[in-house]
Short mmCIF file of C-alpha atoms in Angstrom, two decimals:
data_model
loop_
_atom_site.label_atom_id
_atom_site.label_comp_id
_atom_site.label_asym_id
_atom_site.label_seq_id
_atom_site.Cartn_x
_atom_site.Cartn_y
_atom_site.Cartn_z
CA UNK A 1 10.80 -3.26 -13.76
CA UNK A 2 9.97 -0.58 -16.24
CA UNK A 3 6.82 -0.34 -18.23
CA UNK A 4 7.56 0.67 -22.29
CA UNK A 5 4.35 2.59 -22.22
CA UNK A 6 5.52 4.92 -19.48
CA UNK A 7 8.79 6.24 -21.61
CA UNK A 8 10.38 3.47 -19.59
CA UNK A 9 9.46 4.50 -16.17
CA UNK A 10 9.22 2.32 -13.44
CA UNK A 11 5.32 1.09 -12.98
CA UNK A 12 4.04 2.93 -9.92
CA UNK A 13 1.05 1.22 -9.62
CA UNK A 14 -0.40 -1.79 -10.63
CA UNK A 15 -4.04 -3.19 -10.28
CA UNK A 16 -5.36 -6.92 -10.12
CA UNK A 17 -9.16 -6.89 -10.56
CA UNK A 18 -10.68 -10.44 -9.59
CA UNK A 19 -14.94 -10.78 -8.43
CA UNK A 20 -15.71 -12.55 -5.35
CA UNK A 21 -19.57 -13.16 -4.77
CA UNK A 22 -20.45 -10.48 -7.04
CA UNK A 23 -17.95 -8.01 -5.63
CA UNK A 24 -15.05 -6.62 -7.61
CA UNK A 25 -11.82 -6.63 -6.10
CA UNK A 26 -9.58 -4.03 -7.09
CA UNK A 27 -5.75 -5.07 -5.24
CA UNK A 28 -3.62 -2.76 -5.71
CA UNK A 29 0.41 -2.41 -5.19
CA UNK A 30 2.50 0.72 -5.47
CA UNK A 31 2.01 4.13 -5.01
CA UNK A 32 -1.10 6.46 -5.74
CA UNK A 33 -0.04 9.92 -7.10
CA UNK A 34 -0.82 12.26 -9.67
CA UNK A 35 0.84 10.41 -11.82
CA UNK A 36 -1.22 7.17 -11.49
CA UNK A 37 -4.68 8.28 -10.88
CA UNK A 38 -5.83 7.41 -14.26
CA UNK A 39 -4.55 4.00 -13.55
CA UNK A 40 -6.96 3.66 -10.48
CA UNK A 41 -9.70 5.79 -11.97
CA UNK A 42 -10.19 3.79 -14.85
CA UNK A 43 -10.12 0.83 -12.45
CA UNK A 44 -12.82 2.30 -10.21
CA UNK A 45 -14.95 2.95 -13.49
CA UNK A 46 -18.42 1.08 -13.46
CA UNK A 47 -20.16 2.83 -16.25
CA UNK A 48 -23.15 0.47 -16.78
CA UNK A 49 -23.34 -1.79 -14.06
CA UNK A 50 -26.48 -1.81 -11.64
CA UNK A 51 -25.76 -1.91 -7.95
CA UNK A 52 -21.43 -2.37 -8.60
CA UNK A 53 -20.06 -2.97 -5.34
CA UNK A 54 -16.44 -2.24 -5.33
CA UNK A 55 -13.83 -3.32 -2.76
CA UNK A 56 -10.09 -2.01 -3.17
CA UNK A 57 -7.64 -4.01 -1.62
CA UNK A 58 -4.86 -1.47 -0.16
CA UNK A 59 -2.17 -3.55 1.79
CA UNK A 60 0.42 -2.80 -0.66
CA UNK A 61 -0.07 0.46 -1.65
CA UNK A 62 2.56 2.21 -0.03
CA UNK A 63 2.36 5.77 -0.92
CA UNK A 64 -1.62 7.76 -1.68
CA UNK A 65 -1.46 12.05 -2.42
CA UNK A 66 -4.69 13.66 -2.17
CA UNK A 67 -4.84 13.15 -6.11
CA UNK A 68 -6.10 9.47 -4.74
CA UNK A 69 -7.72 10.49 -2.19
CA UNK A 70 -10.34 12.49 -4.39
CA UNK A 71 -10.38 9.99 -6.98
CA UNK A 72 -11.82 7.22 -4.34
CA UNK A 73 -14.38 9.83 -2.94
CA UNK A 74 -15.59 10.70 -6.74
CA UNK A 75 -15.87 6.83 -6.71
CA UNK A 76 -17.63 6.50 -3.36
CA UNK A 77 -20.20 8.81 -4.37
CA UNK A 78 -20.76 7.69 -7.98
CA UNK A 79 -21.16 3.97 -6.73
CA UNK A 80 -23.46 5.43 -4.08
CA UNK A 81 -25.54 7.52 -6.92
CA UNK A 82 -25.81 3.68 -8.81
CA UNK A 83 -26.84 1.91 -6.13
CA UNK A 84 -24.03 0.45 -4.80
CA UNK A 85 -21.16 1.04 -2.49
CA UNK A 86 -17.32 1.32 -2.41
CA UNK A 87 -14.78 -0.40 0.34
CA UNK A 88 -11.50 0.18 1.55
CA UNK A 89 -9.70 -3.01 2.86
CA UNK A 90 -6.50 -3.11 4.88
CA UNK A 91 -4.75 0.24 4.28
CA UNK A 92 -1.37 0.65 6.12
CA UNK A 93 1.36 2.92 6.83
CA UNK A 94 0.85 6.25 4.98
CA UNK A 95 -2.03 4.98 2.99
CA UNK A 96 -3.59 4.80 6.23
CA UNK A 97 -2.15 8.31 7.85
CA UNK A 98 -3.73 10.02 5.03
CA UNK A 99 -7.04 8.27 5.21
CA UNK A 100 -7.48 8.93 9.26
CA UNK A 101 -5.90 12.15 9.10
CA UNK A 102 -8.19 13.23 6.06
CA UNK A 103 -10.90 11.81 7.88
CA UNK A 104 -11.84 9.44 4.93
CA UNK A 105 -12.45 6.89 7.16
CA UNK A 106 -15.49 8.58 8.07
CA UNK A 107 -17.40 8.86 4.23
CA UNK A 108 -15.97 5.45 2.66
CA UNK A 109 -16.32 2.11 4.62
CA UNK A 110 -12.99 1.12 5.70
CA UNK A 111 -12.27 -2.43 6.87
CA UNK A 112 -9.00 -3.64 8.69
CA UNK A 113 -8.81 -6.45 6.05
CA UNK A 114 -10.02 -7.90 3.24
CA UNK A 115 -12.19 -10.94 4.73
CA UNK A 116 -13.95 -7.87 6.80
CA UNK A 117 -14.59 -5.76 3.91
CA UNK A 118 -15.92 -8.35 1.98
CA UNK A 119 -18.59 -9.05 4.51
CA UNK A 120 -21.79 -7.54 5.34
#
């Protein structure tokens, strides 16, 4: 699959955004690099919104640099600064490597799956 705005690239990362009581669910597939930070920063972006609470969905995400990794602590602490909060649900593999090894884990929220991480 190749994505025309890209130069014909293959899409590295896509984003489904869907609201669940009030929450918005970011799922995303692919891989998290340099290259597609803008893709999840943009998706991350709340300008506006009182209290946004902001879960992102990780099962499929198969690859994260620590381009992602600072773009979902920016995130963490600008949803904090509004009121709100940011969730990680059901990383794997890598993803999940980087996050423990990083010690992520230990500033965002981060739920074994979604169900959890959509509950209090």
């Amino acid at each position: 699959m190749t994505d025309a705005e890209n130069g014909g690239q293959p899409v590295r990362l896509t984003v489904a955004t869907s609201t669940t009581e009030g929450i918005r669910v970011l799922t995303l597939a692919g891989e998290i690099d340099h290259h597609t930070g803008d893709t999840l920063r943009g998706a991350l972006d709340t300008s506006g919104t009182p209290h946004p609470r902001i879960v992102v969905d990780l099962r499929q995400v198969t690859f994260m640099d620590s381009s992602g990794i600072n773009i979902l602590i920016a995130a963490h602490h600008a949803l904090h600064e509004a009121g709100g909060w940011l969730r990680l649900a059901a990383p794997t593999g890598a993803p999940l490597r980087t996050i423990t090894i990083l010690g992520v884990d230990a500033v965002i929220d981060c739920r074994a799956t979604l169900h959890q991480a959509l509950t209090d």
